[in-house]
Amino acid sequence: KAGVTQTPRYLIKTRGQQVTLSCSPISGHRSVSWYQQTPGQGLQFLFEYFSETQRNKGNFPGRFSGRQFSNSRSEMNVSTLELGDSALYLCASSLTGADSTQYFGPGTRLLVL
Amino acid sequence: DQQVKQNSPSLSVQEGRISILNCDYTNSMFDYFLWYKKYPAEGPTFLISISSIKDKNEDGRFTVFLNKSAKHLSLHIVPSQPGDSAVYFCAASGAGSARQLTFGSGTQLTVLP
């Protein structure tokens, strides 16, 4: 079974731009969660989608948004990029989200200049 | 407010010996705990999990112990191998359908040959 895939792997943007990251979960997994990893803050939860609905949201500003498609693939979007958005963005998929282990993709490394 | 804490940022162990990584949590609603291993530039890899109804779970060289009264869990790796050198994160999630993971800050394990 193929693992979680994320595209692109690396991205360079400038302040004020917007970016869209993509995540394809493990086949059969319906829950997709997004996390941001930075050296200072560690791994922080952004949001979780299940059956095309955002089910849970972390403590991030509204510039961070996401969506999930009927095939469970998910995208996250960050608008009006700031320097502090430079991070590794990780996507994790699980069967149902509830009482099931989350499996992570390799991440997208975003650098904002 | 750090709900999951890994107080040791680094640990060095000799090959063949036991590695013990520790994690403390404060939220009594957490009922599912996981350990992930992470190499640079990769997403976290799931290692082992434990639910709050158990106090021990074993998988090969990895054993996780949970002490609910102390709100403490530990990961034992026996015997340690150089390939185990990585950052280890503990994570916890609470009851409910939204499985948001709260991560500790990680412990860098170095296994010396």
PDB file of C-alpha atoms in Angstrom:
ATOM      1  CA  LYS A   1       0.000   0.000   0.000  1.00  0.00           C
ATOM      2  CA  ALA A   2       1.363   3.407  -0.939  1.00  0.00           C
ATOM      3  CA  GLY A   3       2.016   5.783   1.942  1.00  0.00           C
ATOM      4  CA  VAL A   4       0.916   9.362   2.402  1.00  0.00           C
ATOM      5  CA  THR A   5       2.223  11.588  -0.383  1.00  0.00           C
ATOM      6  CA  GLN A   6       2.654  15.325  -0.307  1.00  0.00           C
ATOM      7  CA  THR A   7       3.392  17.744  -3.110  1.00  0.00           C
ATOM      8  CA  PRO A   8       5.407  19.748  -3.653  1.00  0.00           C
ATOM      9  CA  ARG A   9       8.263  18.678  -1.405  1.00  0.00           C
ATOM     10  CA  TYR A  10       9.927  22.086  -1.431  1.00  0.00           C
ATOM     11  CA  LEU A  11       8.590  25.540  -2.106  1.00  0.00           C
ATOM     12  CA  ILE A  12       9.994  29.067  -1.999  1.00  0.00           C
ATOM     13  CA  LYS A  13       7.607  32.003  -1.856  1.00  0.00           C
ATOM     14  CA  THR A  14       7.818  35.681  -0.992  1.00  0.00           C
ATOM     15  CA  ARG A  15       5.898  37.578   1.651  1.00  0.00           C
ATOM     16  CA  GLY A  16       2.338  38.400   0.677  1.00  0.00           C
ATOM     17  CA  GLN A  17       1.977  35.525  -1.758  1.00  0.00           C
ATOM     18  CA  GLN A  18      -0.310  32.590  -1.225  1.00  0.00           C
ATOM     19  CA  VAL A  19       0.475  28.883  -1.415  1.00  0.00           C
ATOM     20  CA  THR A  20      -1.443  25.638  -1.826  1.00  0.00           C
ATOM     21  CA  LEU A  21      -0.078  22.328  -0.581  1.00  0.00           C
ATOM     22  CA  SER A  22      -1.490  18.941  -1.489  1.00  0.00           C
ATOM     23  CA  CYS A  23      -1.799  15.677   0.395  1.00  0.00           C
ATOM     24  CA  SER A  24      -2.932  12.250  -0.809  1.00  0.00           C
ATOM     25  CA  PRO A  25      -3.772   9.936   2.101  1.00  0.00           C
ATOM     26  CA  ILE A  26      -3.232   6.195   2.311  1.00  0.00           C
ATOM     27  CA  SER A  27      -5.867   4.396   0.270  1.00  0.00           C
ATOM     28  CA  GLY A  28      -8.951   3.811   2.392  1.00  0.00           C
ATOM     29  CA  HIS A  29      -8.081   6.461   4.955  1.00  0.00           C
ATOM     30  CA  ARG A  30     -10.779   9.078   5.347  1.00  0.00           C
ATOM     31  CA  SER A  31      -9.226  11.411   7.885  1.00  0.00           C
ATOM     32  CA  VAL A  32      -6.501  13.884   6.968  1.00  0.00           C
ATOM     33  CA  SER A  33      -4.788  16.141   9.480  1.00  0.00           C
ATOM     34  CA  TRP A  34      -2.291  18.908   8.876  1.00  0.00           C
ATOM     35  CA  TYR A  35       0.549  19.948  11.163  1.00  0.00           C
ATOM     36  CA  GLN A  36       3.161  22.684  11.091  1.00  0.00           C
ATOM     37  CA  GLN A  37       6.643  21.978  12.368  1.00  0.00           C
ATOM     38  CA  THR A  38       9.018  24.805  13.244  1.00  0.00           C
ATOM     39  CA  PRO A  39      12.196  24.717  15.337  1.00  0.00           C
ATOM     40  CA  GLY A  40      10.716  27.049  17.920  1.00  0.00           C
ATOM     41  CA  GLN A  41       7.195  25.642  18.252  1.00  0.00           C
ATOM     42  CA  GLY A  42       7.634  21.980  17.436  1.00  0.00           C
ATOM     43  CA  LEU A  43       4.773  20.092  15.790  1.00  0.00           C
ATOM     44  CA  GLN A  44       1.496  21.955  15.979  1.00  0.00           C
ATOM     45  CA  PHE A  45      -1.928  20.848  14.827  1.00  0.00           C
ATOM     46  CA  LEU A  46      -3.531  22.935  12.096  1.00  0.00           C
ATOM     47  CA  PHE A  47      -6.789  21.164  11.245  1.00  0.00           C
ATOM     48  CA  GLU A  48      -8.394  17.818  10.503  1.00  0.00           C
ATOM     49  CA  TYR A  49     -10.744  16.847   7.705  1.00  0.00           C
ATOM     50  CA  PHE A  50     -13.029  13.864   7.579  1.00  0.00           C
ATOM     51  CA  SER A  51     -15.481  13.132   4.776  1.00  0.00           C
ATOM     52  CA  GLU A  52     -14.876  16.554   3.216  1.00  0.00           C
ATOM     53  CA  THR A  53     -15.706  18.376   6.463  1.00  0.00           C
ATOM     54  CA  GLN A  54     -13.360  20.203   8.782  1.00  0.00           C
ATOM     55  CA  ARG A  55     -13.831  18.397  12.055  1.00  0.00           C
ATOM     56  CA  ASN A  56     -11.241  20.049  14.255  1.00  0.00           C
ATOM     57  CA  LYS A  57      -9.108  23.150  14.081  1.00  0.00           C
ATOM     58  CA  GLY A  58      -5.976  24.239  15.877  1.00  0.00           C
ATOM     59  CA  ASN A  59      -5.009  27.686  17.018  1.00  0.00           C
ATOM     60  CA  PHE A  60      -3.901  29.243  13.741  1.00  0.00           C
ATOM     61  CA  PRO A  61      -5.089  32.448  12.036  1.00  0.00           C
ATOM     62  CA  GLY A  62      -7.685  32.419   9.298  1.00  0.00           C
ATOM     63  CA  ARG A  63      -4.948  32.774   6.665  1.00  0.00           C
ATOM     64  CA  PHE A  64      -4.558  29.016   7.046  1.00  0.00           C
ATOM     65  CA  SER A  65      -7.353  27.064   5.432  1.00  0.00           C
ATOM     66  CA  GLY A  66      -7.931  23.689   3.924  1.00  0.00           C
ATOM     67  CA  ARG A  67     -10.334  21.429   2.178  1.00  0.00           C
ATOM     68  CA  GLN A  68     -10.872  17.781   1.444  1.00  0.00           C
ATOM     69  CA  PHE A  69     -12.174  16.230  -1.731  1.00  0.00           C
ATOM     70  CA  SER A  70     -14.478  13.267  -2.190  1.00  0.00           C
ATOM     71  CA  ASN A  71     -11.490  10.974  -2.807  1.00  0.00           C
ATOM     72  CA  SER A  72     -10.083  12.072   0.611  1.00  0.00           C
ATOM     73  CA  ARG A  73      -7.240  14.041  -0.949  1.00  0.00           C
ATOM     74  CA  SER A  74      -6.698  17.280   0.907  1.00  0.00           C
ATOM     75  CA  GLU A  75      -5.212  20.677   0.215  1.00  0.00           C
ATOM     76  CA  MET A  76      -4.175  23.391   2.567  1.00  0.00           C
ATOM     77  CA  ASN A  77      -3.830  27.012   1.598  1.00  0.00           C
ATOM     78  CA  VAL A  78      -1.930  29.804   3.263  1.00  0.00           C
ATOM     79  CA  SER A  79      -2.731  33.325   2.090  1.00  0.00           C
ATOM     80  CA  THR A  80      -0.727  36.508   2.597  1.00  0.00           C
ATOM     81  CA  LEU A  81       2.402  34.634   3.538  1.00  0.00           C
ATOM     82  CA  GLU A  82       4.559  35.912   6.375  1.00  0.00           C
ATOM     83  CA  LEU A  83       8.198  35.123   7.127  1.00  0.00           C
ATOM     84  CA  GLY A  84       7.082  33.156  10.184  1.00  0.00           C
ATOM     85  CA  ASP A  85       5.138  30.739   7.978  1.00  0.00           C
ATOM     86  CA  SER A  86       8.422  29.168   6.919  1.00  0.00           C
ATOM     87  CA  ALA A  87       8.110  25.625   8.216  1.00  0.00           C
ATOM     88  CA  LEU A  88       7.728  21.972   7.397  1.00  0.00           C
ATOM     89  CA  TYR A  89       4.060  21.242   6.737  1.00  0.00           C
ATOM     90  CA  LEU A  90       3.085  17.682   7.471  1.00  0.00           C
ATOM     91  CA  CYS A  91      -0.004  15.823   6.483  1.00  0.00           C
ATOM     92  CA  ALA A  92      -1.170  12.706   8.324  1.00  0.00           C
ATOM     93  CA  SER A  93      -3.886  10.267   7.388  1.00  0.00           C
ATOM     94  CA  SER A  94      -5.830   7.771   9.447  1.00  0.00           C
ATOM     95  CA  LEU A  95      -8.761   5.442   8.910  1.00  0.00           C
ATOM     96  CA  THR A  96     -11.341   7.368  10.846  1.00  0.00           C
ATOM     97  CA  GLY A  97      -9.466   9.844  12.972  1.00  0.00           C
ATOM     98  CA  ALA A  98     -11.017   8.372  16.082  1.00  0.00           C
ATOM     99  CA  ASP A  99      -8.901   5.807  17.949  1.00  0.00           C
ATOM    100  CA  SER A 100      -6.774   5.233  14.893  1.00  0.00           C
ATOM    101  CA  THR A 101      -3.131   5.849  14.337  1.00  0.00           C
ATOM    102  CA  GLN A 102      -2.079   8.737  12.132  1.00  0.00           C
ATOM    103  CA  TYR A 103       0.513   8.085   9.445  1.00  0.00           C
ATOM    104  CA  PHE A 104       2.572  10.991   8.190  1.00  0.00           C
ATOM    105  CA  GLY A 105       3.754  12.021   4.771  1.00  0.00           C
ATOM    106  CA  PRO A 106       7.256  13.356   4.081  1.00  0.00           C
ATOM    107  CA  GLY A 107       6.152  16.965   4.409  1.00  0.00           C
ATOM    108  CA  THR A 108       6.423  20.101   2.307  1.00  0.00           C
ATOM    109  CA  ARG A 109       9.254  22.430   3.240  1.00  0.00           C
ATOM    110  CA  LEU A 110       8.058  26.016   2.731  1.00  0.00           C
ATOM    111  CA  LEU A 111      10.476  28.916   2.767  1.00  0.00           C
ATOM    112  CA  VAL A 112       9.067  32.428   2.773  1.00  0.00           C
ATOM    113  CA  LEU A 113      11.506  35.173   1.770  1.00  0.00           C
TER     114      LEU A 113
ATOM    115  CA  ASP B   1       0.801  25.756  28.024  1.00  0.00           C
ATOM    116  CA  GLN B   2       2.651  22.565  27.088  1.00  0.00           C
ATOM    117  CA  GLN B   3       0.308  19.663  27.598  1.00  0.00           C
ATOM    118  CA  VAL B   4       2.880  17.082  26.513  1.00  0.00           C
ATOM    119  CA  LYS B   5       6.436  17.493  27.715  1.00  0.00           C
ATOM    120  CA  GLN B   6       9.659  15.767  26.846  1.00  0.00           C
ATOM    121  CA  ASN B   7      12.108  17.265  29.277  1.00  0.00           C
ATOM    122  CA  SER B   8      15.249  15.704  27.809  1.00  0.00           C
ATOM    123  CA  PRO B   9      16.153  17.304  24.490  1.00  0.00           C
ATOM    124  CA  SER B  10      18.880  14.726  23.910  1.00  0.00           C
ATOM    125  CA  LEU B  11      20.014  11.294  25.013  1.00  0.00           C
ATOM    126  CA  SER B  12      23.135   9.289  24.132  1.00  0.00           C
ATOM    127  CA  VAL B  13      23.289   5.544  24.601  1.00  0.00           C
ATOM    128  CA  GLN B  14      25.827   2.871  23.762  1.00  0.00           C
ATOM    129  CA  GLU B  15      24.867   0.329  21.112  1.00  0.00           C
ATOM    130  CA  GLY B  16      23.307  -2.767  22.664  1.00  0.00           C
ATOM    131  CA  ARG B  17      22.196  -0.965  25.822  1.00  0.00           C
ATOM    132  CA  ILE B  18      18.692   0.162  26.719  1.00  0.00           C
ATOM    133  CA  SER B  19      17.374   3.562  25.640  1.00  0.00           C
ATOM    134  CA  ILE B  20      14.661   5.059  27.828  1.00  0.00           C
ATOM    135  CA  LEU B  21      12.793   8.085  26.550  1.00  0.00           C
ATOM    136  CA  ASN B  22      10.377   9.854  28.842  1.00  0.00           C
ATOM    137  CA  CYS B  23       7.257  11.908  28.353  1.00  0.00           C
ATOM    138  CA  ASP B  24       4.899  13.653  30.780  1.00  0.00           C
ATOM    139  CA  TYR B  25       1.433  14.994  30.116  1.00  0.00           C
ATOM    140  CA  THR B  26      -0.915  17.263  32.006  1.00  0.00           C
ATOM    141  CA  ASN B  27      -4.284  16.790  30.316  1.00  0.00           C
ATOM    142  CA  SER B  28      -6.239  14.045  32.083  1.00  0.00           C
ATOM    143  CA  MET B  29      -8.538  13.773  29.040  1.00  0.00           C
ATOM    144  CA  PHE B  30      -5.751  12.196  26.994  1.00  0.00           C
ATOM    145  CA  ASP B  31      -6.480   8.514  26.501  1.00  0.00           C
ATOM    146  CA  TYR B  32      -4.320   7.479  23.557  1.00  0.00           C
ATOM    147  CA  PHE B  33      -0.568   7.872  23.359  1.00  0.00           C
ATOM    148  CA  LEU B  34       1.861   7.336  20.516  1.00  0.00           C
ATOM    149  CA  TRP B  35       5.565   7.454  19.842  1.00  0.00           C
ATOM    150  CA  TYR B  36       6.955   8.605  16.533  1.00  0.00           C
ATOM    151  CA  LYS B  37      10.498   8.574  15.200  1.00  0.00           C
ATOM    152  CA  LYS B  38      11.665  11.318  12.880  1.00  0.00           C
ATOM    153  CA  TYR B  39      14.701  11.630  10.646  1.00  0.00           C
ATOM    154  CA  PRO B  40      15.689  15.019   9.224  1.00  0.00           C
ATOM    155  CA  ALA B  41      13.701  16.103   6.161  1.00  0.00           C
ATOM    156  CA  GLU B  42      11.196  13.253   6.610  1.00  0.00           C
ATOM    157  CA  GLY B  43       7.791  12.993   8.186  1.00  0.00           C
ATOM    158  CA  PRO B  44       7.412  11.258  11.567  1.00  0.00           C
ATOM    159  CA  THR B  45       7.198   7.476  11.401  1.00  0.00           C
ATOM    160  CA  PHE B  46       4.761   5.745  13.729  1.00  0.00           C
ATOM    161  CA  LEU B  47       6.481   3.398  16.180  1.00  0.00           C
ATOM    162  CA  ILE B  48       4.105   2.217  18.844  1.00  0.00           C
ATOM    163  CA  SER B  49       0.968   3.295  20.674  1.00  0.00           C
ATOM    164  CA  ILE B  50      -0.874   2.584  23.884  1.00  0.00           C
ATOM    165  CA  SER B  51      -4.389   3.290  25.039  1.00  0.00           C
ATOM    166  CA  SER B  52      -5.174   4.330  28.572  1.00  0.00           C
ATOM    167  CA  ILE B  53      -6.763   0.983  29.383  1.00  0.00           C
ATOM    168  CA  LYS B  54      -3.319  -0.616  29.260  1.00  0.00           C
ATOM    169  CA  ASP B  55      -0.108   0.059  31.114  1.00  0.00           C
ATOM    170  CA  LYS B  56       2.289  -1.662  28.744  1.00  0.00           C
ATOM    171  CA  ASN B  57       2.541  -2.421  25.045  1.00  0.00           C
ATOM    172  CA  GLU B  58       5.362  -4.270  23.341  1.00  0.00           C
ATOM    173  CA  ASP B  59       6.419  -4.485  19.729  1.00  0.00           C
ATOM    174  CA  GLY B  60       9.745  -6.145  19.097  1.00  0.00           C
ATOM    175  CA  ARG B  61      12.520  -4.044  20.550  1.00  0.00           C
ATOM    176  CA  PHE B  62      10.096  -1.273  21.530  1.00  0.00           C
ATOM    177  CA  THR B  63       8.017  -1.187  24.694  1.00  0.00           C
ATOM    178  CA  VAL B  64       5.850   1.672  25.868  1.00  0.00           C
ATOM    179  CA  PHE B  65       4.880   1.986  29.516  1.00  0.00           C
ATOM    180  CA  LEU B  66       2.035   4.162  30.748  1.00  0.00           C
ATOM    181  CA  ASN B  67       1.640   5.337  34.339  1.00  0.00           C
ATOM    182  CA  LYS B  68      -1.719   7.092  34.419  1.00  0.00           C
ATOM    183  CA  SER B  69      -1.544   8.193  38.020  1.00  0.00           C
ATOM    184  CA  ALA B  70       1.758   9.939  37.349  1.00  0.00           C
ATOM    185  CA  LYS B  71       0.678  11.066  33.877  1.00  0.00           C
ATOM    186  CA  HIS B  72       3.918   9.653  32.551  1.00  0.00           C
ATOM    187  CA  LEU B  73       4.874   7.413  29.689  1.00  0.00           C
ATOM    188  CA  SER B  74       8.169   6.029  28.576  1.00  0.00           C
ATOM    189  CA  LEU B  75       9.570   4.281  25.539  1.00  0.00           C
ATOM    190  CA  HIS B  76      12.156   1.556  26.037  1.00  0.00           C
ATOM    191  CA  ILE B  77      14.319   0.409  23.157  1.00  0.00           C
ATOM    192  CA  VAL B  78      16.246  -2.789  23.791  1.00  0.00           C
ATOM    193  CA  PRO B  79      18.803  -3.380  22.439  1.00  0.00           C
ATOM    194  CA  SER B  80      19.578   0.023  20.981  1.00  0.00           C
ATOM    195  CA  GLN B  81      21.058   0.118  17.488  1.00  0.00           C
ATOM    196  CA  PRO B  82      22.852   2.935  15.620  1.00  0.00           C
ATOM    197  CA  GLY B  83      19.932   3.063  13.161  1.00  0.00           C
ATOM    198  CA  ASP B  84      17.693   4.092  16.066  1.00  0.00           C
ATOM    199  CA  SER B  85      19.431   7.474  16.150  1.00  0.00           C
ATOM    200  CA  ALA B  86      16.669   9.984  15.403  1.00  0.00           C
ATOM    201  CA  VAL B  87      14.348  12.447  17.096  1.00  0.00           C
ATOM    202  CA  TYR B  88      11.607  10.726  19.077  1.00  0.00           C
ATOM    203  CA  PHE B  89       8.295  12.468  19.667  1.00  0.00           C
ATOM    204  CA  CYS B  90       5.605  11.385  22.041  1.00  0.00           C
ATOM    205  CA  ALA B  91       2.068  12.418  21.172  1.00  0.00           C
ATOM    206  CA  ALA B  92      -1.271  12.227  22.896  1.00  0.00           C
ATOM    207  CA  SER B  93      -4.888  12.565  21.926  1.00  0.00           C
ATOM    208  CA  GLY B  94      -8.120  12.832  23.845  1.00  0.00           C
ATOM    209  CA  ALA B  95     -11.534  11.251  23.760  1.00  0.00           C
ATOM    210  CA  GLY B  96     -13.871  12.148  20.979  1.00  0.00           C
ATOM    211  CA  SER B  97     -14.081  11.717  17.255  1.00  0.00           C
ATOM    212  CA  ALA B  98     -11.479  14.305  16.365  1.00  0.00           C
ATOM    213  CA  ARG B  99      -8.084  12.783  16.886  1.00  0.00           C
ATOM    214  CA  GLN B 100      -5.949  15.878  17.200  1.00  0.00           C
ATOM    215  CA  LEU B 101      -2.461  14.882  18.239  1.00  0.00           C
ATOM    216  CA  THR B 102      -0.602  17.018  20.746  1.00  0.00           C
ATOM    217  CA  PHE B 103       3.136  16.488  20.440  1.00  0.00           C
ATOM    218  CA  GLY B 104       6.016  16.830  22.827  1.00  0.00           C
ATOM    219  CA  SER B 105       9.067  18.793  21.753  1.00  0.00           C
ATOM    220  CA  GLY B 106      11.085  15.690  20.927  1.00  0.00           C
ATOM    221  CA  THR B 107      14.203  13.939  22.217  1.00  0.00           C
ATOM    222  CA  GLN B 108      17.236  13.450  20.001  1.00  0.00           C
ATOM    223  CA  LEU B 109      18.493   9.913  20.576  1.00  0.00           C
ATOM    224  CA  THR B 110      22.045   9.116  19.547  1.00  0.00           C
ATOM    225  CA  VAL B 111      23.137   5.504  19.684  1.00  0.00           C
ATOM    226  CA  LEU B 112      26.900   5.252  19.728  1.00  0.00           C
ATOM    227  CA  PRO B 113      28.579   2.271  18.044  1.00  0.00           C
TER     228      PRO B 113
END
